[in-house]
């Protein structure tokens, strides 16, 4: 038990360590649309259910969902991707804004935003409609603007974090990453400390030398089949055949299965069982079969016969080919994801790592790979050992699949799963003075604006709450400094505070608008202001900012000063006076006394 607790603390430390990590995500962004309906009858025209729409949800998908997961896990996510000037594009922008992703997408008026629309009844997906064609290529102007956005976002992240950012490439074959963009990323590889690649066709990314690639089993199989006979010699450059006219399959969720109308190869391992299609094969491609020893891939496509798949452990097959996959991709780490069977991960030491997941309905697992990719990338960028990164990535993917919808793993959910202490905001609100400066610096490196205020907050009331909510709206993080009991007595008199400091800070920490609370002993917060260097310093009152005693110090540190008016007739002193007045009012004596004799 003690060993398990120590391991969880070690994993939680990595999650804490990647807070504010700058990550640039580029690739095929799309909108996921979920339509929940009810059906209680069939239509007269055909044996088809009549659906009544009850609820509709929109979520970021593809590269956009990867960026959302990075932000939700605590990273500083920036998305560069082409997005159409349409309703779906507007909804996607809203999704990014709500998630706190820096939206650096490039408007493409002549190119629609890719959308996946799912219709469900009783949480069962009845149909999926995809819009967005890989033939909708970016024109020369669109490519030029995308490259400009990439260059600017890279410099923006470097300036905000003071270090080389991390790059995540999400290539799902929808045309967001044409050859000029791929060439730019390969040429500028040295600008990124860590590079993660998730691509349906890994052969398109020769020369990128990614830190980690995360192919599905089918994508890894495709690469091995196409590379057959072209394996590079040790130390040689990568040269993979990429057949002309090979169709892009778009953002599919490929699994092992039988292509519609297909016939099992005669040499496949046969085990009794269902032979219905279980995957989403690429149209027009031939099939790939596993031979009798279960370790050999043949053919030129990606679809694996289901009967053969039942006779072969996909994890065993993936483990046996990790070295080849690393050689063909040039990646330091290869993580072959096996959907309901977890993943197999291998690095330079040649030691495979196996992780497991719990089978769930398909409607629960949409986007789980994005959560896996985001957590794996953040962990490696934070210099976590490969086994640790693999554990966290699998955990992030697993805890997101509890319900229908597009999967997003939040940092606080990951910490809770590790039994790490966390409040509702995903961090400890009550902090010490020494700890505060380090926390603020992490937030500042992530590009967050720091708001600072101070006060006694003796009897918390409506005026305080409104004041703090308005202060929080002036930036990204609100730090509240609270006078100690001794400081309050010196400022307010010997009969104050009414509430001890432990009660006052507990109430403040419980407010959603307050990020960190710290106690100070001095009569002035000047020392704290110098340590925090707030972007905005807020005081309550109807006087101008120039009258605030701390204003010269704040401005000398590069911050601004704001004053916020109080709610009328709402103050601690007024509340205390009313309580005292009520206690001094004469009370009617209702006791019974004997009548005089």
C-alpha positions as a printed Julia matrix, in Angstrom:
597×3 Matrix{Float64}:
   0.0     0.0     0.0
   2.8     2.41    0.91
   4.53    1.71   -2.39
   1.33    2.41   -4.3
   0.82    5.71   -2.49
   4.39    6.75   -3.24
   3.88    5.93   -6.92
   0.7     8.01   -7.04
   2.5    10.94   -5.43
   5.25   10.64   -8.04
   2.71   10.68  -10.87
   0.87   13.62   -9.31
   4.14   15.55   -9.09
   4.52   15.23  -12.87
   0.98   16.55  -13.38
   1.78   19.49  -11.11
   5.06   20.04  -12.96
   3.55   20.5   -16.41
   1.32   23.39  -15.3
   1.59   26.2   -17.85
   3.72   24.18  -20.29
   3.53   25.98  -23.7
   2.12   23.7   -26.42
   1.41   24.57  -30.07
  -1.17   22.28  -31.72
  -1.48   22.3   -35.51
  -3.6    20.19  -37.83
  -7.11   19.18  -38.82
  -9.56   20.94  -36.51
 -13.2    19.95  -36.71
 -16.5    20.31  -34.89
 -18.11   17.35  -33.14
 -21.9    17.62  -33.05
 -23.98   15.29  -30.88
 -27.73   15.08  -31.43
 -29.66   13.19  -28.77
 -33.08   12.0   -29.86
 -35.95    9.79  -28.74
 -37.8     7.25  -30.86
 -41.02    5.41  -30.07
 -42.34    4.46  -33.5
 -41.4     3.62  -37.09
 -42.2     5.85  -40.02
 -44.8     4.74  -42.6
 -42.49    5.14  -45.6
 -39.85    2.64  -44.47
 -38.86    0.42  -41.51
 -36.93    3.31  -40.0
 -37.33    4.95  -36.59
 -38.93    8.38  -36.27
 -36.57   10.54  -34.19
 -37.53   13.51  -32.01
 -34.54   15.74  -31.27
 -34.21   16.51  -27.56
 -30.73   17.91  -27.12
 -27.78   19.08  -29.2
 -24.16   19.49  -28.06
 -21.19   20.91  -29.96
 -17.59   20.17  -29.01
 -14.13   20.7   -30.43
 -12.88   17.72  -32.42
  -9.65   16.49  -33.98
  -6.71   18.84  -33.46
  -9.05   21.27  -31.68
  -9.95   18.63  -29.09
  -6.28   17.84  -28.56
  -5.72   21.54  -27.82
  -8.73   21.55  -25.46
  -7.29   18.55  -23.6
  -3.88   20.24  -23.3
  -5.56   23.3   -21.77
  -7.8    21.21  -19.5
  -4.76   19.3   -18.22
  -3.06   22.56  -17.27
  -0.92   23.34  -20.3
  -0.91   26.6   -22.25
  -2.48   25.49  -25.53
  -2.38   27.4   -28.81
  -4.22   26.07  -31.87
  -3.19   26.87  -35.44
  -5.53   25.36  -38.02
  -7.66   26.39  -41.01
 -11.3    26.98  -40.04
 -14.15   27.84  -42.38
 -16.09   31.11  -42.25
 -19.35   29.32  -41.44
 -21.67   28.45  -38.55
 -19.6    25.4   -37.63
 -16.48   27.56  -37.54
 -18.2    30.04  -35.23
 -19.21   27.22  -32.89
 -15.67   25.87  -32.92
 -14.28   29.29  -31.95
 -16.74   29.35  -29.02
 -15.58   25.89  -27.9
 -11.95   27.04  -27.93
 -12.75   30.21  -26.0
 -14.63   28.3   -23.3
 -11.74   25.88  -22.91
  -9.12   28.62  -22.55
  -7.27   27.71  -25.76
  -5.4    30.52  -27.5
  -7.29   30.6   -30.79
  -4.85   31.32  -33.61
  -6.87   29.58  -36.3
  -6.81   30.91  -39.85
 -10.07   31.89  -41.53
 -10.68   30.08  -44.85
 -13.88   31.52  -46.45
 -13.94   29.11  -49.39
 -13.29   25.99  -47.3
 -15.97   24.62  -44.93
 -15.18   23.59  -41.37
 -15.11   19.77  -41.12
 -17.98   18.45  -38.99
 -18.86   15.04  -37.55
 -22.56   14.83  -36.76
 -23.75   11.91  -34.68
 -27.43   11.05  -34.14
 -28.16    9.01  -31.02
 -31.22    7.38  -29.49
 -30.92    5.8   -26.06
 -27.18    6.65  -26.12
 -26.79    4.4   -29.14
 -25.23    6.0   -32.23
 -27.67    5.44  -35.1
 -25.75    7.24  -37.82
 -22.83    9.6   -38.37
 -22.68   12.25  -41.06
 -19.25   13.63  -41.97
 -18.72   16.86  -43.87
 -15.34   18.14  -44.93
 -13.53   16.84  -47.97
  -9.75   16.38  -48.25
 -10.15   17.65  -51.81
 -10.99   21.08  -50.31
  -7.32   22.01  -50.43
  -5.85   25.23  -49.14
  -5.06   27.72  -51.85
  -1.7    29.49  -52.02
  -2.95   32.42  -49.94
  -4.36   30.07  -47.31
  -1.07   28.2   -47.06
   0.86   31.47  -46.73
  -1.42   32.71  -43.93
  -1.21   29.35  -42.14
   2.6    29.48  -42.23
   2.55   33.04  -40.9
   0.25   31.95  -38.07
   2.6    29.06  -37.23
   5.63   31.34  -37.1
   3.87   33.98  -34.98
   2.35   31.44  -32.56
   5.73   29.79  -32.06
   7.34   33.1   -31.15
   4.36   34.08  -29.01
   4.67   30.91  -26.94
   8.43   31.28  -26.62
   8.04   34.86  -25.42
   5.31   33.91  -22.92
   7.11   30.88  -21.49
  10.75   31.83  -21.95
  11.54   28.43  -23.42
  11.13   26.45  -26.62
   7.49   25.36  -26.92
   6.18   21.87  -27.55
   4.63   20.99  -30.93
   1.73   18.6   -31.49
   0.86   17.66  -35.09
  -2.62   16.18  -35.73
  -2.88   15.04  -39.34
  -6.16   13.27  -40.11
  -5.99   13.63  -43.88
  -8.46   16.51  -44.23
  -6.08   18.84  -46.03
  -5.05   21.18  -43.21
  -1.4    20.12  -43.56
  -0.43   20.18  -47.25
   3.11   19.53  -48.41
   4.37   23.15  -47.94
   3.18   23.17  -44.33
   4.74   19.77  -43.64
   7.99   20.96  -45.18
   7.97   24.1   -43.01
   7.5    22.06  -39.85
  10.31   19.68  -40.81
  12.63   22.61  -41.63
  11.84   24.38  -38.35
  11.94   21.28  -36.16
  14.71   22.75  -33.98
  12.39   25.51  -32.73
  10.43   22.96  -30.68
  11.76   21.12  -27.65
   9.3    18.23  -27.87
   7.35   17.13  -30.96
   4.38   14.74  -30.89
   2.87   13.34  -34.1
  -0.56   11.78  -34.54
  -1.1    11.06  -38.25
  -3.27    8.67  -40.21
  -0.45    8.38  -42.74
   2.91    8.48  -40.98
   4.74    8.14  -44.32
   3.85   11.77  -45.08
   6.05   12.95  -42.19
   9.47   11.68  -43.17
  12.21   13.86  -41.74
  10.25   15.36  -38.84
  12.11   13.26  -36.22
   9.3    13.48  -33.64
   9.79   12.82  -29.97
   6.72   10.57  -29.9
   4.25    9.14  -32.42
   0.89    7.66  -31.36
  -0.44    5.53  -34.23
  -3.46    3.3   -33.85
  -2.88   -0.39  -34.53
  -4.27    0.04  -38.06
  -2.06    3.07  -38.77
   1.02    1.22  -37.56
   0.06   -1.76  -39.72
  -0.29    0.47  -42.77
   3.14    1.96  -42.26
   4.77   -1.44  -41.89
   3.04   -2.75  -45.01
   4.08    0.22  -47.14
   7.62    0.08  -45.81
   8.02   -3.6   -46.67
  11.19   -4.0   -48.72
  12.31   -0.43  -48.04
  13.68   -0.72  -44.53
  16.46    1.8   -43.97
  19.9     0.68  -43.0
  21.02    1.81  -39.54
  21.86    5.49  -39.67
  20.47    5.91  -43.17
  17.78    8.38  -44.13
  14.14    7.33  -44.2
  12.75    6.53  -47.64
   9.21    5.18  -47.66
   7.11    4.45  -50.72
   3.94    6.52  -50.79
   1.79    5.28  -53.7
   0.32    7.91  -55.98
  -3.37    8.38  -55.64
  -3.52    6.78  -52.21
  -6.81    8.03  -50.79
  -6.92    9.98  -47.56
  -9.29    8.39  -45.11
 -10.06   11.47  -43.08
 -10.72   11.46  -39.35
 -11.75    7.83  -39.06
 -11.73    5.7   -35.93
  -9.92    2.68  -37.38
 -10.02   -0.68  -35.64
  -9.28   -4.22  -36.67
 -12.04   -5.57  -38.92
 -13.2    -6.98  -42.24
 -13.79   -4.64  -45.15
 -17.38   -4.78  -46.45
 -17.78   -7.67  -48.87
 -14.26   -8.89  -48.16
 -13.1   -12.47  -48.03
 -10.62  -13.69  -45.43
  -7.18  -14.48  -46.85
  -6.48  -18.2   -47.03
  -3.37  -17.91  -44.88
  -4.96  -16.03  -42.0
  -5.19  -17.66  -38.59
  -8.76  -18.87  -38.22
 -10.71  -19.02  -34.99
 -14.5   -19.49  -34.74
 -16.34  -16.27  -34.14
 -18.22  -13.37  -35.77
 -17.03  -12.08  -39.12
 -19.06   -8.89  -39.3
 -17.22   -5.62  -40.01
 -15.82   -4.15  -36.83
 -13.73   -1.37  -38.27
 -13.73    1.56  -40.63
 -11.35    0.6   -43.45
  -9.95    2.88  -46.08
 -11.87    2.67  -49.31
  -9.95    1.2   -52.23
  -7.07   -0.25  -50.24
  -6.17   -3.92  -50.26
  -6.14   -5.97  -47.13
  -3.38   -6.77  -44.7
  -3.36  -10.2   -43.07
  -1.48  -11.67  -40.16
   0.23  -14.89  -41.1
   0.16  -18.11  -39.15
   2.86  -17.13  -36.68
   0.87  -14.06  -35.72
   3.84  -11.75  -36.11
   4.0   -11.01  -39.84
   2.12   -8.35  -41.79
   1.51   -8.68  -45.52
  -0.34   -6.66  -48.11
  -0.6    -2.98  -48.96
  -3.63   -1.74  -47.02
  -4.79   -1.38  -43.45
  -7.71   -3.73  -42.89
  -7.04   -6.87  -40.88
  -9.42   -9.82  -41.11
 -11.5   -10.19  -37.96
 -11.06  -13.95  -37.76
  -7.32  -13.51  -37.97
  -7.45  -10.76  -35.37
  -9.21  -13.04  -32.9
  -6.39  -15.54  -33.17
  -3.63  -13.01  -32.58
  -2.87  -10.77  -29.62
  -2.52   -7.3   -31.13
  -0.33   -6.24  -28.23
   2.1    -9.09  -28.97
   2.22   -8.09  -32.62
   2.77   -4.41  -31.77
   5.49   -5.21  -29.24
   7.38   -7.29  -31.8
   7.47   -4.4   -34.3
   8.23   -1.43  -32.05
  11.86   -1.2   -33.16
  10.81   -1.15  -36.84
   8.18    1.49  -36.16
  10.77    3.66  -34.42
  13.14    3.24  -37.37
  10.49    4.05  -39.99
   9.16    7.12  -38.15
  12.44    8.41  -36.71
  10.65    8.81  -33.36
  12.24    8.42  -29.95
   9.01    6.91  -28.61
   6.27    4.9   -30.34
   2.93    4.41  -28.59
   0.66    2.03  -30.51
  -2.88    2.56  -29.22
  -5.13   -0.5   -29.15
  -8.48    1.2   -28.31
 -10.2    -1.09  -25.75
  -6.99   -3.08  -25.26
  -4.94   -0.13  -24.01
  -1.57    0.63  -25.62
   1.96   -0.66  -26.21
   4.78    1.86  -25.79
   8.43    1.52  -26.7
  11.46    3.79  -26.44
  15.17    3.7   -27.17
  15.86    1.11  -24.47
  13.88   -1.47  -26.46
  11.75   -2.38  -23.47
   8.01   -2.46  -24.34
   5.5    -1.06  -21.84
   1.95   -2.37  -21.79
  -1.03   -0.45  -20.47
  -4.64   -1.55  -20.24
  -8.05    0.11  -20.48
 -11.62   -0.83  -19.63
 -13.93   -1.61  -22.57
 -16.71    0.96  -22.96
 -19.39    1.7   -25.57
 -18.01    3.33  -28.72
 -20.03    6.5   -28.03
 -18.04    6.95  -24.79
 -14.59    6.73  -26.37
 -14.75    9.46  -29.03
 -11.7    11.67  -28.52
 -10.07    9.45  -25.89
  -7.03    9.28  -28.15
  -6.79   13.09  -27.98
  -6.65   12.92  -24.18
  -3.98   10.2   -24.43
  -1.92   12.3   -26.84
  -2.22   15.46  -24.73
  -1.16   13.76  -21.49
   1.68   11.82  -23.14
   3.0    15.03  -24.74
   2.82   17.11  -21.56
   4.53   14.39  -19.53
   7.4    13.99  -21.99
   7.73   17.77  -22.3
   8.05   17.9   -18.51
  10.95   15.4   -18.74
   8.99   12.56  -17.15
  10.44    9.06  -17.61
   8.75    7.07  -20.38
   7.0     4.59  -18.03
   5.52    7.52  -16.11
   4.38    9.27  -19.29
   2.77    6.05  -20.53
   0.93    5.55  -17.24
  -0.41    9.1   -17.17
  -1.47    8.99  -20.82
  -3.42    5.78  -20.34
  -5.0     7.08  -17.14
  -6.06   10.31  -18.87
  -7.7     8.35  -21.68
  -9.38    5.9   -19.32
 -11.03    8.39  -16.93
 -12.59   10.38  -19.79
 -14.79    7.57  -21.14
 -17.51    7.55  -18.48
 -20.25    9.05  -20.66
 -21.36    9.76  -24.2
 -19.63   12.7   -25.88
 -16.23   13.97  -26.95
 -13.63   13.08  -24.31
 -11.81   15.78  -22.37
  -9.57   15.0   -19.37
  -9.3    17.77  -16.8
  -6.25   18.24  -14.63
  -8.27   18.04  -11.42
  -9.86   14.75  -12.54
  -6.4    13.3   -13.15
  -5.21   14.42   -9.72
  -8.32   13.02   -8.05
  -7.71    9.68   -9.8
  -4.23    9.75   -8.24
  -5.67   10.54   -4.78
  -3.81   13.85   -4.84
  -5.3    16.74   -2.82
  -7.0    19.23   -5.11
  -9.68   21.87   -4.71
 -12.41   22.72   -7.2
 -10.09   24.97   -9.2
  -7.48   22.29   -9.69
  -4.93   23.81   -7.3
  -4.43   24.58   -3.6
  -6.04   27.91   -2.8
  -4.44   28.43    0.63
  -0.71   29.04    0.2
   2.21   30.37    2.18
   4.15   33.5     1.34
   7.22   31.58    0.17
   5.12   29.31   -2.06
   3.08   32.14   -3.55
   5.92   33.73   -5.53
   6.75   30.44   -7.25
   3.11   29.75   -8.09
   2.61   33.22   -9.51
   5.72   32.86  -11.64
   4.34   29.62  -13.14
   1.1    31.38  -14.01
   2.99   34.33  -15.49
   5.08   32.0   -17.7
   1.78   30.57  -18.93
   0.73   34.05  -20.05
  -1.86   34.64  -17.32
  -2.58   38.16  -16.01
  -2.26   38.34  -12.19
  -4.8    40.38  -10.17
  -3.98   41.17   -6.51
  -6.07   42.62   -3.72
  -5.85   42.7     0.07
  -8.05   43.34    3.08
  -9.33   42.11    6.44
 -12.5    40.4     5.09
 -13.66   40.06    8.69
 -17.36   39.33    8.15
 -17.75   38.08    4.58
 -20.84   39.58    2.94
 -22.45   40.28   -0.4
 -20.34   43.39   -1.01
 -17.13   41.38   -0.6
 -18.3    38.69   -3.03
 -19.3    41.19   -5.72
 -16.04   43.08   -5.26
 -13.95   39.9    -5.62
 -15.91   38.74   -8.66
 -15.29   42.1   -10.36
 -11.6    41.95   -9.45
 -11.24   38.42  -10.88
 -12.8    39.61  -14.17
  -9.85   42.0   -14.63
  -7.38   39.16  -15.27
  -6.78   35.42  -15.3
  -5.83   34.82  -11.67
  -6.92   36.49   -8.41
  -4.63   36.5    -5.37
  -6.21   37.71   -2.12
  -3.92   38.76    0.74
  -5.61   38.72    4.17
  -4.5    40.67    7.25
  -3.53   38.48   10.2
  -5.46   38.83   13.46
  -2.73   41.01   14.95
  -2.68   43.24   11.91
  -6.48   43.64   12.05
  -6.32   44.63   15.74
  -3.75   47.31   14.98
  -5.84   48.68   12.11
  -9.38   48.28   13.44
  -9.11   48.25   17.23
  -8.92   45.71   20.06
 -12.45   44.33   19.46
 -11.61   43.18   15.91
 -11.48   40.81   14.15
 -14.83   39.23   14.86
 -13.74   36.05   13.03
 -10.25   34.54   13.43
  -7.98   34.39   10.41
  -8.44   30.63    9.87
 -12.19   31.17    9.4
 -11.73   34.21    7.17
  -9.31   32.52    4.77
 -11.39   29.32    4.62
 -14.43   31.26    3.41
 -12.4    33.21    0.85
 -10.75   30.03   -0.48
 -14.2    28.52   -1.04
 -15.17   31.27   -3.51
 -14.89   30.25   -7.16
 -13.51   33.66   -8.14
 -10.53   33.39   -5.74
  -7.49   31.44   -6.94
  -4.98   31.87   -4.08
  -5.27   33.19   -0.51
  -2.27   34.21    1.58
  -1.99   35.73    5.09
   0.37   38.61    5.89
   1.39   40.0     9.3
   2.4    43.53    8.31
   0.04   46.5     8.26
   0.9    47.14    4.6
   0.93   44.58    1.75
   3.95   46.28    0.14
   6.29   43.31    0.64
   3.76   40.94   -0.93
   3.19   43.3    -3.84
   6.93   43.31   -4.54
   6.96   39.49   -4.49
   3.86   39.04   -6.67
   4.38   41.99   -9.06
   0.67   42.02  -10.0
  -0.49   43.07  -13.42
  -3.53   44.66  -11.77
  -3.8    45.84   -8.16
  -7.39   46.32   -6.96
  -8.74   48.25   -3.99
 -12.27   48.97   -2.92
 -13.57   52.5    -2.52
 -14.95   55.49   -4.35
 -11.65   57.41   -4.45
  -9.47   57.59   -7.58
  -6.54   55.18   -8.06
  -4.08   58.01   -7.42
  -5.23   58.08   -3.78
  -4.32   54.41   -3.19
  -1.17   54.33   -0.98
   0.25   51.33   -2.85
  -0.24   52.91   -6.3
   3.33   54.24   -6.79
   4.85   50.86   -5.89
   2.5    48.93   -8.2
   3.2    51.25  -11.13
   6.95   51.08  -10.55
   6.65   47.3   -10.97
   4.8    47.68  -14.27
   1.27   47.09  -12.98
  -1.92   49.15  -13.06
  -4.2    50.2   -10.21
  -8.0    49.89  -10.24
 -10.58   50.9    -7.63
 -13.99   49.27   -7.42
 -17.0    50.77   -5.68
 -18.68   48.93   -2.83
 -22.27   47.68   -2.81
 -24.29   50.42   -1.02
 -25.13   49.71    2.63
 -23.02   46.55    2.6
 -19.95   46.78    4.84
 -18.46   44.84    7.72
 -18.72   47.81   10.07
 -22.4    48.34    9.23
 -23.17   44.67    9.84
 -21.36   44.68   13.18
 -23.17   47.9    14.22
 -26.54   46.33   13.4
 -25.69   43.23   15.43
 -24.62   45.34   18.4
 -27.69   47.57   18.14
 -29.93   44.53   18.08
 -28.24   43.15   21.18
 -28.78   46.42   23.08
 -32.53   46.75   22.33
 -34.71   46.25   25.44
 -36.45   42.88   25.33
 -40.02   42.33   26.5
 -40.09   40.22   29.67
 -42.41   37.32   28.96
 -41.59   35.32   32.12
 -44.39   34.41   34.53
 -44.36   36.09   37.98
 -46.65   35.29   40.9
 -49.51   37.66   41.61
 -49.19   39.72   44.73
 -50.8    38.1    47.75
